[in-house]
Amino acid sequence: MHIDARELDNGSLIEGDICIIGAGAAGISIAFDWINTSHKVILLEGGGFEYDDQVQELYNGKLTGQNYYPMKSSRLHYFGGSSMHWGGMCSTFDDIDFEVRDWVENSGWPIKKGAIDTFYPAAHNILDLGIYEWDVNYWMRQDPKCIPLPLDPKIVWNKMWHFSPPTRFGTKYRDVIVNAKNIHLYTYANVVDIKATDNISSVTSVTVKNYAGKEHTVKAKYYILACCAIQNSRLLLASNKQAPAGLGNDNDLVGRYFMEHPELKTGELWLNTSDELKLYQFEQVRAELAILPEVQKELKILNGTISLNPLPLAQKVQSNVRTWNEEDPRKSLKKNQTDYGDAYKRSFFQRVIDRFSPKKDEKIFQAFELYTRIEQVPNPSSRVELSNEKDALGVPRANLHWAMQPIDKYTVRKLNELIGQLVGAAGIGRVKLYEFLRDENDSSMPDFTSGGWHHMGTTRMSEDPKKGVVDANCRMHGIDNLYVAGSSCFATGGAINPTLTVVAISLRLSDHIKAKMKA
């Protein structure tokens, strides 16, 4: 069932069993999981079914720290959320991502990877990822041309990725959500405040507003914040009428530990003989080079991966942070796609020229760019804070300070040095590192470092309220009926795009609430 909150009488009361705040990948996955149950589910979306620049403006804010994408355009504010311009890359977390690592400050989850593994297959299906198979040997058997680089298997392994079409949640799941009898989708229902009992032990209602000047109250037994890492923390901090520091922020942790995946071009792989390296190229699946956990421990580095992109194309593609620089996400997306498209055309014609006019006596190499993605160490100084400026609905805007630490740059350097050494030892070629990695005393990340648009960590998970905002079941510490869904709960970010795990951890949360409702 769909209701446009702009058409309701002002001051309407909306009641149900569960209130999900946010209709992106996390919120829609949870709502989808409750279809055909006996419970009334309220799904609140701040926008409509299409892009609306006035609604999108609510996401605007200021940036400080490491160079980053404009706040307004790094997330989408309508049904389907940022899945509507998502690239589709998916992989699974590693066991080490959940462990306490003495060389990684603030590492460790209160759960193990097995707690997520149970829900990966269902998430895999929701994202249309095809056969549930993550073993590189399986894919090697499917195609004899998928041959891994002969690097030391005691140091390097091949981490597999699947590619979603990509699934657009706002398109694929619109009809099924709208037609579900027990799912009540309210569009243009921006949550602006969360109210709790006098002792702030339980949420009693949330207030929604829209540009039509309407204000409504929503009451439920359970509430799930599923807005995104920046907006989840913004709403908690802005709900400060009863708790001056913000809801659930007694220990000054809400909004802290903002994490991204630093991504950047780091070097070139030049092979002695021509090889398409099919295993490492974009198709249904691909592999990336990853470092075994025991080697990470020995080198005291973070988790990370290196992808291999054909150099003629990669040389002509700019850093994402330099093309995704418009406030309007549609314009940024167009610039980004145009850059990739133009680069493809230029590299294609260059290859044609090289093929028909090769230089005499020149040895032909097959060259690939090294593109590195790492997890970011959880850093309390990397954070979301409230601005003194308010949006049109009266909510303080969110400002983002993205901050790195020396271990981030150290990890990028060590990963690439290690791959270079292994390539040389295998006798298959050489690796050229880019200039910014050569000074070991330089711990700063260059200004062309991109993020993956992966916002994580601002309501991090921990069993200790002094170290995290939510517990192992994603429930807010001290508040018995308020939960947080999605990547803002991540204690560490792993080295992979988060969407698959976002859906899996959301399904895990859904399962937990079902058990509580049954009890």
mmCIF file with all atom_site columns, N, CA and C in Angstrom, residues 299-362:
data_model
loop_
_atom_site.group_PDB
_atom_site.id
_atom_site.type_symbol
_atom_site.label_atom_id
_atom_site.label_alt_id
_atom_site.label_comp_id
_atom_site.label_asym_id
_atom_site.label_entity_id
_atom_site.label_seq_id
_atom_site.pdbx_PDB_ins_code
_atom_site.Cartn_x
_atom_site.Cartn_y
_atom_site.Cartn_z
_atom_site.occupancy
_atom_site.B_iso_or_equiv
_atom_site.pdbx_formal_charge
_atom_site.auth_seq_id
_atom_site.auth_comp_id
_atom_site.auth_asym_id
_atom_site.auth_atom_id
_atom_site.pdbx_PDB_model_num
ATOM 1   N N  . LEU A 1 299 ? 52.914 -7.809 8.581   1.00 0.00 ? 299 LEU A N  1
ATOM 2   C CA . LEU A 1 299 ? 53.272 -6.483 8.076   1.00 0.00 ? 299 LEU A CA 1
ATOM 3   C C  . LEU A 1 299 ? 52.570 -5.362 8.836   1.00 0.00 ? 299 LEU A C  1
ATOM 4   N N  . LYS A 1 300 ? 51.580 -5.743 9.675   1.00 0.00 ? 300 LYS A N  1
ATOM 5   C CA . LYS A 1 300 ? 50.780 -4.772 10.436  1.00 0.00 ? 300 LYS A CA 1
ATOM 6   C C  . LYS A 1 300 ? 50.097 -3.771 9.497   1.00 0.00 ? 300 LYS A C  1
ATOM 7   N N  . ILE A 1 301 ? 49.351 -4.350 8.535   1.00 0.00 ? 301 ILE A N  1
ATOM 8   C CA . ILE A 1 301 ? 48.613 -3.543 7.573   1.00 0.00 ? 301 ILE A CA 1
ATOM 9   C C  . ILE A 1 301 ? 47.129 -3.838 7.670   1.00 0.00 ? 301 ILE A C  1
ATOM 10  N N  . LEU A 1 302 ? 46.346 -2.978 7.073   1.00 0.00 ? 302 LEU A N  1
ATOM 11  C CA . LEU A 1 302 ? 44.900 -3.154 6.981   1.00 0.00 ? 302 LEU A CA 1
ATOM 12  C C  . LEU A 1 302 ? 44.568 -4.118 5.846   1.00 0.00 ? 302 LEU A C  1
ATOM 13  N N  . ASN A 1 303 ? 43.313 -4.529 5.776   1.00 0.00 ? 303 ASN A N  1
ATOM 14  C CA . ASN A 1 303 ? 42.862 -5.360 4.667   1.00 0.00 ? 303 ASN A CA 1
ATOM 15  C C  . ASN A 1 303 ? 42.730 -4.490 3.413   1.00 0.00 ? 303 ASN A C  1
ATOM 16  N N  . GLY A 1 304 ? 43.037 -5.068 2.286   1.00 0.00 ? 304 GLY A N  1
ATOM 17  C CA . GLY A 1 304 ? 42.946 -4.312 1.036   1.00 0.00 ? 304 GLY A CA 1
ATOM 18  C C  . GLY A 1 304 ? 43.002 -5.237 -0.161  1.00 0.00 ? 304 GLY A C  1
ATOM 19  N N  . THR A 1 305 ? 42.616 -4.739 -1.314  1.00 0.00 ? 305 THR A N  1
ATOM 20  C CA . THR A 1 305 ? 42.680 -5.504 -2.558  1.00 0.00 ? 305 THR A CA 1
ATOM 21  C C  . THR A 1 305 ? 43.222 -4.623 -3.667  1.00 0.00 ? 305 THR A C  1
ATOM 22  N N  . ILE A 1 306 ? 43.748 -5.277 -4.701  1.00 0.00 ? 306 ILE A N  1
ATOM 23  C CA . ILE A 1 306 ? 44.246 -4.573 -5.891  1.00 0.00 ? 306 ILE A CA 1
ATOM 24  C C  . ILE A 1 306 ? 43.585 -5.175 -7.118  1.00 0.00 ? 306 ILE A C  1
ATOM 25  N N  . SER A 1 307 ? 42.935 -4.340 -7.898  1.00 0.00 ? 307 SER A N  1
ATOM 26  C CA . SER A 1 307 ? 42.350 -4.793 -9.169  1.00 0.00 ? 307 SER A CA 1
ATOM 27  C C  . SER A 1 307 ? 43.281 -4.420 -10.306 1.00 0.00 ? 307 SER A C  1
ATOM 28  N N  . LEU A 1 308 ? 43.147 -5.138 -11.407 1.00 0.00 ? 308 LEU A N  1
ATOM 29  C CA . LEU A 1 308 ? 44.019 -4.962 -12.565 1.00 0.00 ? 308 LEU A CA 1
ATOM 30  C C  . LEU A 1 308 ? 43.184 -4.506 -13.752 1.00 0.00 ? 308 LEU A C  1
ATOM 31  N N  . ASN A 1 309 ? 43.442 -3.286 -14.219 1.00 0.00 ? 309 ASN A N  1
ATOM 32  C CA . ASN A 1 309 ? 42.682 -2.711 -15.318 1.00 0.00 ? 309 ASN A CA 1
ATOM 33  C C  . ASN A 1 309 ? 43.598 -2.458 -16.508 1.00 0.00 ? 309 ASN A C  1
ATOM 34  N N  . PRO A 1 310 ? 43.169 -2.808 -17.727 1.00 0.00 ? 310 PRO A N  1
ATOM 35  C CA . PRO A 1 310 ? 44.019 -2.586 -18.898 1.00 0.00 ? 310 PRO A CA 1
ATOM 36  C C  . PRO A 1 310 ? 44.525 -1.141 -18.941 1.00 0.00 ? 310 PRO A C  1
ATOM 37  N N  . LEU A 1 311 ? 45.830 -0.984 -19.054 1.00 0.00 ? 311 LEU A N  1
ATOM 38  C CA . LEU A 1 311 ? 46.432 0.336  -18.945 1.00 0.00 ? 311 LEU A CA 1
ATOM 39  C C  . LEU A 1 311 ? 45.970 1.326  -20.011 1.00 0.00 ? 311 LEU A C  1
ATOM 40  N N  . PRO A 1 312 ? 45.802 0.903  -21.283 1.00 0.00 ? 312 PRO A N  1
ATOM 41  C CA . PRO A 1 312 ? 45.362 1.891  -22.298 1.00 0.00 ? 312 PRO A CA 1
ATOM 42  C C  . PRO A 1 312 ? 44.046 2.578  -21.932 1.00 0.00 ? 312 PRO A C  1
ATOM 43  N N  . LEU A 1 313 ? 43.164 1.845  -21.262 1.00 0.00 ? 313 LEU A N  1
ATOM 44  C CA . LEU A 1 313 ? 41.907 2.438  -20.809 1.00 0.00 ? 313 LEU A CA 1
ATOM 45  C C  . LEU A 1 313 ? 42.111 3.211  -19.518 1.00 0.00 ? 313 LEU A C  1
ATOM 46  N N  . ALA A 1 314 ? 42.777 2.594  -18.563 1.00 0.00 ? 314 ALA A N  1
ATOM 47  C CA . ALA A 1 314 ? 42.904 3.187  -17.233 1.00 0.00 ? 314 ALA A CA 1
ATOM 48  C C  . ALA A 1 314 ? 43.647 4.519  -17.250 1.00 0.00 ? 314 ALA A C  1
ATOM 49  N N  . GLN A 1 315 ? 44.627 4.656  -18.132 1.00 0.00 ? 315 GLN A N  1
ATOM 50  C CA . GLN A 1 315 ? 45.392 5.904  -18.199 1.00 0.00 ? 315 GLN A CA 1
ATOM 51  C C  . GLN A 1 315 ? 44.527 7.104  -18.563 1.00 0.00 ? 315 GLN A C  1
ATOM 52  N N  . LYS A 1 316 ? 43.431 6.844  -19.222 1.00 0.00 ? 316 LYS A N  1
ATOM 53  C CA . LYS A 1 316 ? 42.591 7.936  -19.723 1.00 0.00 ? 316 LYS A CA 1
ATOM 54  C C  . LYS A 1 316 ? 41.375 8.210  -18.842 1.00 0.00 ? 316 LYS A C  1
ATOM 55  N N  . VAL A 1 317 ? 41.259 7.453  -17.744 1.00 0.00 ? 317 VAL A N  1
ATOM 56  C CA . VAL A 1 317 ? 40.151 7.654  -16.811 1.00 0.00 ? 317 VAL A CA 1
ATOM 57  C C  . VAL A 1 317 ? 40.646 8.482  -15.636 1.00 0.00 ? 317 VAL A C  1
ATOM 58  N N  . GLN A 1 318 ? 39.911 9.536  -15.316 1.00 0.00 ? 318 GLN A N  1
ATOM 59  C CA . GLN A 1 318 ? 40.276 10.368 -14.180 1.00 0.00 ? 318 GLN A CA 1
ATOM 60  C C  . GLN A 1 318 ? 39.826 9.722  -12.867 1.00 0.00 ? 318 GLN A C  1
ATOM 61  N N  . SER A 1 319 ? 40.392 10.229 -11.787 1.00 0.00 ? 319 SER A N  1
ATOM 62  C CA . SER A 1 319 ? 39.957 9.806  -10.462 1.00 0.00 ? 319 SER A CA 1
ATOM 63  C C  . SER A 1 319 ? 38.487 10.182 -10.266 1.00 0.00 ? 319 SER A C  1
ATOM 64  N N  . ASN A 1 320 ? 37.718 9.289  -9.626  1.00 0.00 ? 320 ASN A N  1
ATOM 65  C CA . ASN A 1 320 ? 36.286 9.553  -9.420  1.00 0.00 ? 320 ASN A CA 1
ATOM 66  C C  . ASN A 1 320 ? 36.039 10.857 -8.671  1.00 0.00 ? 320 ASN A C  1
ATOM 67  N N  . VAL A 1 321 ? 36.899 11.172 -7.705  1.00 0.00 ? 321 VAL A N  1
ATOM 68  C CA . VAL A 1 321 ? 36.678 12.369 -6.904  1.00 0.00 ? 321 VAL A CA 1
ATOM 69  C C  . VAL A 1 321 ? 36.846 13.641 -7.738  1.00 0.00 ? 321 VAL A C  1
ATOM 70  N N  . ARG A 1 322 ? 37.471 13.515 -8.916  1.00 0.00 ? 322 ARG A N  1
ATOM 71  C CA . ARG A 1 322 ? 37.656 14.677 -9.790  1.00 0.00 ? 322 ARG A CA 1
ATOM 72  C C  . ARG A 1 322 ? 36.563 14.808 -10.844 1.00 0.00 ? 322 ARG A C  1
ATOM 73  N N  . THR A 1 323 ? 35.793 13.758 -11.045 1.00 0.00 ? 323 THR A N  1
ATOM 74  C CA . THR A 1 323 ? 34.682 13.864 -12.000 1.00 0.00 ? 323 THR A CA 1
ATOM 75  C C  . THR A 1 323 ? 33.333 13.961 -11.287 1.00 0.00 ? 323 THR A C  1
ATOM 76  N N  . TRP A 1 324 ? 33.233 13.340 -10.105 1.00 0.00 ? 324 TRP A N  1
ATOM 77  C CA . TRP A 1 324 ? 31.986 13.402 -9.336  1.00 0.00 ? 324 TRP A CA 1
ATOM 78  C C  . TRP A 1 324 ? 32.057 14.625 -8.420  1.00 0.00 ? 324 TRP A C  1
ATOM 79  N N  . ASN A 1 325 ? 31.929 15.809 -8.999  1.00 0.00 ? 325 ASN A N  1
ATOM 80  C CA . ASN A 1 325 ? 32.151 17.037 -8.227  1.00 0.00 ? 325 ASN A CA 1
ATOM 81  C C  . ASN A 1 325 ? 31.019 18.053 -8.362  1.00 0.00 ? 325 ASN A C  1
ATOM 82  N N  . GLU A 1 326 ? 29.875 17.614 -8.868  1.00 0.00 ? 326 GLU A N  1
ATOM 83  C CA . GLU A 1 326 ? 28.713 18.488 -8.993  1.00 0.00 ? 326 GLU A CA 1
ATOM 84  C C  . GLU A 1 326 ? 27.761 18.267 -7.808  1.00 0.00 ? 326 GLU A C  1
ATOM 85  N N  . GLU A 1 327 ? 27.092 19.342 -7.368  1.00 0.00 ? 327 GLU A N  1
ATOM 86  C CA . GLU A 1 327 ? 26.098 19.218 -6.305  1.00 0.00 ? 327 GLU A CA 1
ATOM 87  C C  . GLU A 1 327 ? 24.908 18.364 -6.737  1.00 0.00 ? 327 GLU A C  1
ATOM 88  N N  . ASP A 1 328 ? 24.553 18.454 -8.008  1.00 0.00 ? 328 ASP A N  1
ATOM 89  C CA . ASP A 1 328 ? 23.450 17.666 -8.559  1.00 0.00 ? 328 ASP A CA 1
ATOM 90  C C  . ASP A 1 328 ? 23.981 16.272 -8.894  1.00 0.00 ? 328 ASP A C  1
ATOM 91  N N  . PRO A 1 329 ? 23.491 15.209 -8.240  1.00 0.00 ? 329 PRO A N  1
ATOM 92  C CA . PRO A 1 329 ? 24.023 13.863 -8.498  1.00 0.00 ? 329 PRO A CA 1
ATOM 93  C C  . PRO A 1 329 ? 23.835 13.403 -9.934  1.00 0.00 ? 329 PRO A C  1
ATOM 94  N N  . ARG A 1 330 ? 22.808 13.919 -10.615 1.00 0.00 ? 330 ARG A N  1
ATOM 95  C CA . ARG A 1 330 ? 22.600 13.537 -12.020 1.00 0.00 ? 330 ARG A CA 1
ATOM 96  C C  . ARG A 1 330 ? 23.718 14.073 -12.892 1.00 0.00 ? 330 ARG A C  1
ATOM 97  N N  . LYS A 1 331 ? 24.157 15.289 -12.611 1.00 0.00 ? 331 LYS A N  1
ATOM 98  C CA . LYS A 1 331 ? 25.254 15.884 -13.378 1.00 0.00 ? 331 LYS A CA 1
ATOM 99  C C  . LYS A 1 331 ? 26.578 15.183 -13.076 1.00 0.00 ? 331 LYS A C  1
ATOM 100 N N  . SER A 1 332 ? 26.794 14.848 -11.805 1.00 0.00 ? 332 SER A N  1
ATOM 101 C CA . SER A 1 332 ? 28.009 14.129 -11.442 1.00 0.00 ? 332 SER A CA 1
ATOM 102 C C  . SER A 1 332 ? 28.053 12.759 -12.107 1.00 0.00 ? 332 SER A C  1
ATOM 103 N N  . LEU A 1 333 ? 26.913 12.060 -12.095 1.00 0.00 ? 333 LEU A N  1
ATOM 104 C CA . LEU A 1 333 ? 26.851 10.745 -12.724 1.00 0.00 ? 333 LEU A CA 1
ATOM 105 C C  . LEU A 1 333 ? 27.142 10.850 -14.218 1.00 0.00 ? 333 LEU A C  1
ATOM 106 N N  . LYS A 1 334 ? 26.575 11.842 -14.860 1.00 0.00 ? 334 LYS A N  1
ATOM 107 C CA . LYS A 1 334 ? 26.794 12.017 -16.301 1.00 0.00 ? 334 LYS A CA 1
ATOM 108 C C  . LYS A 1 334 ? 28.263 12.300 -16.593 1.00 0.00 ? 334 LYS A C  1
ATOM 109 N N  . LYS A 1 335 ? 28.897 13.173 -15.807 1.00 0.00 ? 335 LYS A N  1
ATOM 110 C CA . LYS A 1 335 ? 30.316 13.474 -16.003 1.00 0.00 ? 335 LYS A CA 1
ATOM 111 C C  . LYS A 1 335 ? 31.166 12.230 -15.793 1.00 0.00 ? 335 LYS A C  1
ATOM 112 N N  . ASN A 1 336 ? 30.833 11.461 -14.776 1.00 0.00 ? 336 ASN A N  1
ATOM 113 C CA . ASN A 1 336 ? 31.576 10.244 -14.469 1.00 0.00 ? 336 ASN A CA 1
ATOM 114 C C  . ASN A 1 336 ? 31.462 9.225  -15.599 1.00 0.00 ? 336 ASN A C  1
ATOM 115 N N  . GLN A 1 337 ? 30.240 9.021  -16.089 1.00 0.00 ? 337 GLN A N  1
ATOM 116 C CA . GLN A 1 337 ? 30.019 8.064  -17.176 1.00 0.00 ? 337 GLN A CA 1
ATOM 117 C C  . GLN A 1 337 ? 30.649 8.537  -18.474 1.00 0.00 ? 337 GLN A C  1
ATOM 118 N N  . THR A 1 338 ? 30.577 9.846  -18.716 1.00 0.00 ? 338 THR A N  1
ATOM 119 C CA . THR A 1 338 ? 31.188 10.402 -19.924 1.00 0.00 ? 338 THR A CA 1
ATOM 120 C C  . THR A 1 338 ? 32.695 10.200 -19.906 1.00 0.00 ? 338 THR A C  1
ATOM 121 N N  . ASP A 1 339 ? 33.302 10.400 -18.730 1.00 0.00 ? 339 ASP A N  1
ATOM 122 C CA . ASP A 1 339 ? 34.741 10.220 -18.603 1.00 0.00 ? 339 ASP A CA 1
ATOM 123 C C  . ASP A 1 339 ? 35.137 8.784  -18.931 1.00 0.00 ? 339 ASP A C  1
ATOM 124 N N  . TYR A 1 340 ? 34.399 7.808  -18.396 1.00 0.00 ? 340 TYR A N  1
ATOM 125 C CA . TYR A 1 340 ? 34.693 6.408  -18.682 1.00 0.00 ? 340 TYR A CA 1
ATOM 126 C C  . TYR A 1 340 ? 34.437 6.088  -20.157 1.00 0.00 ? 340 TYR A C  1
ATOM 127 N N  . GLY A 1 341 ? 33.341 6.632  -20.694 1.00 0.00 ? 341 GLY A N  1
ATOM 128 C CA . GLY A 1 341 ? 33.019 6.364  -22.096 1.00 0.00 ? 341 GLY A CA 1
ATOM 129 C C  . GLY A 1 341 ? 34.046 6.942  -23.046 1.00 0.00 ? 341 GLY A C  1
ATOM 130 N N  . ASP A 1 342 ? 34.456 8.180  -22.797 1.00 0.00 ? 342 ASP A N  1
ATOM 131 C CA . ASP A 1 342 ? 35.463 8.806  -23.646 1.00 0.00 ? 342 ASP A CA 1
ATOM 132 C C  . ASP A 1 342 ? 36.791 8.072  -23.546 1.00 0.00 ? 342 ASP A C  1
ATOM 133 N N  . ALA A 1 343 ? 37.131 7.647  -22.344 1.00 0.00 ? 343 ALA A N  1
ATOM 134 C CA . ALA A 1 343 ? 38.384 6.922  -22.151 1.00 0.00 ? 343 ALA A CA 1
ATOM 135 C C  . ALA A 1 343 ? 38.367 5.608  -22.920 1.00 0.00 ? 343 ALA A C  1
ATOM 136 N N  . TYR A 1 344 ? 37.222 4.932  -22.903 1.00 0.00 ? 344 TYR A N  1
ATOM 137 C CA . TYR A 1 344 ? 37.113 3.673  -23.633 1.00 0.00 ? 344 TYR A CA 1
ATOM 138 C C  . TYR A 1 344 ? 37.305 3.897  -25.128 1.00 0.00 ? 344 TYR A C  1
ATOM 139 N N  . LYS A 1 345 ? 36.657 4.938  -25.658 1.00 0.00 ? 345 LYS A N  1
ATOM 140 C CA . LYS A 1 345 ? 36.787 5.226  -27.086 1.00 0.00 ? 345 LYS A CA 1
ATOM 141 C C  . LYS A 1 345 ? 38.229 5.559  -27.444 1.00 0.00 ? 345 LYS A C  1
ATOM 142 N N  . ARG A 1 346 ? 38.885 6.416  -26.633 1.00 0.00 ? 346 ARG A N  1
ATOM 143 C CA . ARG A 1 346 ? 40.253 6.815  -26.920 1.00 0.00 ? 346 ARG A CA 1
ATOM 144 C C  . ARG A 1 346 ? 41.203 5.627  -26.853 1.00 0.00 ? 346 ARG A C  1
ATOM 145 N N  . SER A 1 347 ? 41.004 4.777  -25.849 1.00 0.00 ? 347 SER A N  1
ATOM 146 C CA . SER A 1 347 ? 41.901 3.635  -25.699 1.00 0.00 ? 347 SER A CA 1
ATOM 147 C C  . SER A 1 347 ? 41.683 2.637  -26.834 1.00 0.00 ? 347 SER A C  1
ATOM 148 N N  . PHE A 1 348 ? 40.428 2.491  -27.311 1.00 0.00 ? 348 PHE A N  1
ATOM 149 C CA . PHE A 1 348 ? 40.134 1.572  -28.404 1.00 0.00 ? 348 PHE A CA 1
ATOM 150 C C  . PHE A 1 348 ? 40.862 2.012  -29.680 1.00 0.00 ? 348 PHE A C  1
ATOM 151 N N  . PHE A 1 349 ? 40.747 3.288  -30.018 1.00 0.00 ? 349 PHE A N  1
ATOM 152 C CA . PHE A 1 349 ? 41.392 3.759  -31.239 1.00 0.00 ? 349 PHE A CA 1
ATOM 153 C C  . PHE A 1 349 ? 42.914 3.717  -31.119 1.00 0.00 ? 349 PHE A C  1
ATOM 154 N N  . GLN A 1 350 ? 43.436 3.948  -29.904 1.00 0.00 ? 350 GLN A N  1
ATOM 155 C CA . GLN A 1 350 ? 44.877 3.860  -29.716 1.00 0.00 ? 350 GLN A CA 1
ATOM 156 C C  . GLN A 1 350 ? 45.359 2.438  -29.922 1.00 0.00 ? 350 GLN A C  1
ATOM 157 N N  . ARG A 1 351 ? 44.574 1.471  -29.454 1.00 0.00 ? 351 ARG A N  1
ATOM 158 C CA . ARG A 1 351 ? 44.977 0.072  -29.656 1.00 0.00 ? 351 ARG A CA 1
ATOM 159 C C  . ARG A 1 351 ? 44.967 -0.287 -31.129 1.00 0.00 ? 351 ARG A C  1
ATOM 160 N N  . VAL A 1 352 ? 43.996 0.223  -31.872 1.00 0.00 ? 352 VAL A N  1
ATOM 161 C CA . VAL A 1 352 ? 43.946 -0.025 -33.311 1.00 0.00 ? 352 VAL A CA 1
ATOM 162 C C  . VAL A 1 352 ? 45.188 0.535  -33.999 1.00 0.00 ? 352 VAL A C  1
ATOM 163 N N  . ILE A 1 353 ? 45.555 1.765  -33.634 1.00 0.00 ? 353 ILE A N  1
ATOM 164 C CA . ILE A 1 353 ? 46.740 2.401  -34.218 1.00 0.00 ? 353 ILE A CA 1
ATOM 165 C C  . ILE A 1 353 ? 47.994 1.589  -33.893 1.00 0.00 ? 353 ILE A C  1
ATOM 166 N N  . ASP A 1 354 ? 48.121 1.201  -32.629 1.00 0.00 ? 354 ASP A N  1
ATOM 167 C CA . ASP A 1 354 ? 49.300 0.433  -32.217 1.00 0.00 ? 354 ASP A CA 1
ATOM 168 C C  . ASP A 1 354 ? 49.377 -0.907 -32.937 1.00 0.00 ? 354 ASP A C  1
ATOM 169 N N  . ARG A 1 355 ? 48.213 -1.489 -33.169 1.00 0.00 ? 355 ARG A N  1
ATOM 170 C CA . ARG A 1 355 ? 48.203 -2.812 -33.807 1.00 0.00 ? 355 ARG A CA 1
ATOM 171 C C  . ARG A 1 355 ? 48.715 -2.763 -35.243 1.00 0.00 ? 355 ARG A C  1
ATOM 172 N N  . PHE A 1 356 ? 48.342 -1.719 -35.982 1.00 0.00 ? 356 PHE A N  1
ATOM 173 C CA . PHE A 1 356 ? 48.701 -1.653 -37.401 1.00 0.00 ? 356 PHE A CA 1
ATOM 174 C C  . PHE A 1 356 ? 49.964 -0.843 -37.670 1.00 0.00 ? 356 PHE A C  1
ATOM 175 N N  . SER A 1 357 ? 50.526 -0.225 -36.651 1.00 0.00 ? 357 SER A N  1
ATOM 176 C CA . SER A 1 357 ? 51.781 0.500  -36.868 1.00 0.00 ? 357 SER A CA 1
ATOM 177 C C  . SER A 1 357 ? 52.727 0.289  -35.693 1.00 0.00 ? 357 SER A C  1
ATOM 178 N N  . PRO A 1 358 ? 53.073 -0.970 -35.400 1.00 0.00 ? 358 PRO A N  1
ATOM 179 C CA . PRO A 1 358 ? 53.968 -1.232 -34.274 1.00 0.00 ? 358 PRO A CA 1
ATOM 180 C C  . PRO A 1 358 ? 55.373 -0.715 -34.557 1.00 0.00 ? 358 PRO A C  1
ATOM 181 N N  . LYS A 1 359 ? 56.045 -0.298 -33.490 1.00 0.00 ? 359 LYS A N  1
ATOM 182 C CA . LYS A 1 359 ? 57.417 0.170  -33.635 1.00 0.00 ? 359 LYS A CA 1
ATOM 183 C C  . LYS A 1 359 ? 58.337 -1.035 -33.786 1.00 0.00 ? 359 LYS A C  1
ATOM 184 N N  . LYS A 1 360 ? 59.277 -0.934 -34.727 1.00 0.00 ? 360 LYS A N  1
ATOM 185 C CA . LYS A 1 360 ? 60.180 -2.052 -34.983 1.00 0.00 ? 360 LYS A CA 1
ATOM 186 C C  . LYS A 1 360 ? 61.115 -2.274 -33.791 1.00 0.00 ? 360 LYS A C  1
ATOM 187 N N  . ASP A 1 361 ? 61.447 -3.539 -33.588 1.00 0.00 ? 361 ASP A N  1
ATOM 188 C CA . ASP A 1 361 ? 62.395 -3.927 -32.545 1.00 0.00 ? 361 ASP A CA 1
ATOM 189 C C  . ASP A 1 361 ? 61.921 -3.556 -31.132 1.00 0.00 ? 361 ASP A C  1
ATOM 190 N N  . GLU A 1 362 ? 60.651 -3.276 -30.972 1.00 0.00 ? 362 GLU A N  1
ATOM 191 C CA . GLU A 1 362 ? 60.128 -2.956 -29.655 1.00 0.00 ? 362 GLU A CA 1
ATOM 192 C C  . GLU A 1 362 ? 59.410 -4.184 -29.100 1.00 0.00 ? 362 GLU A C  1
#
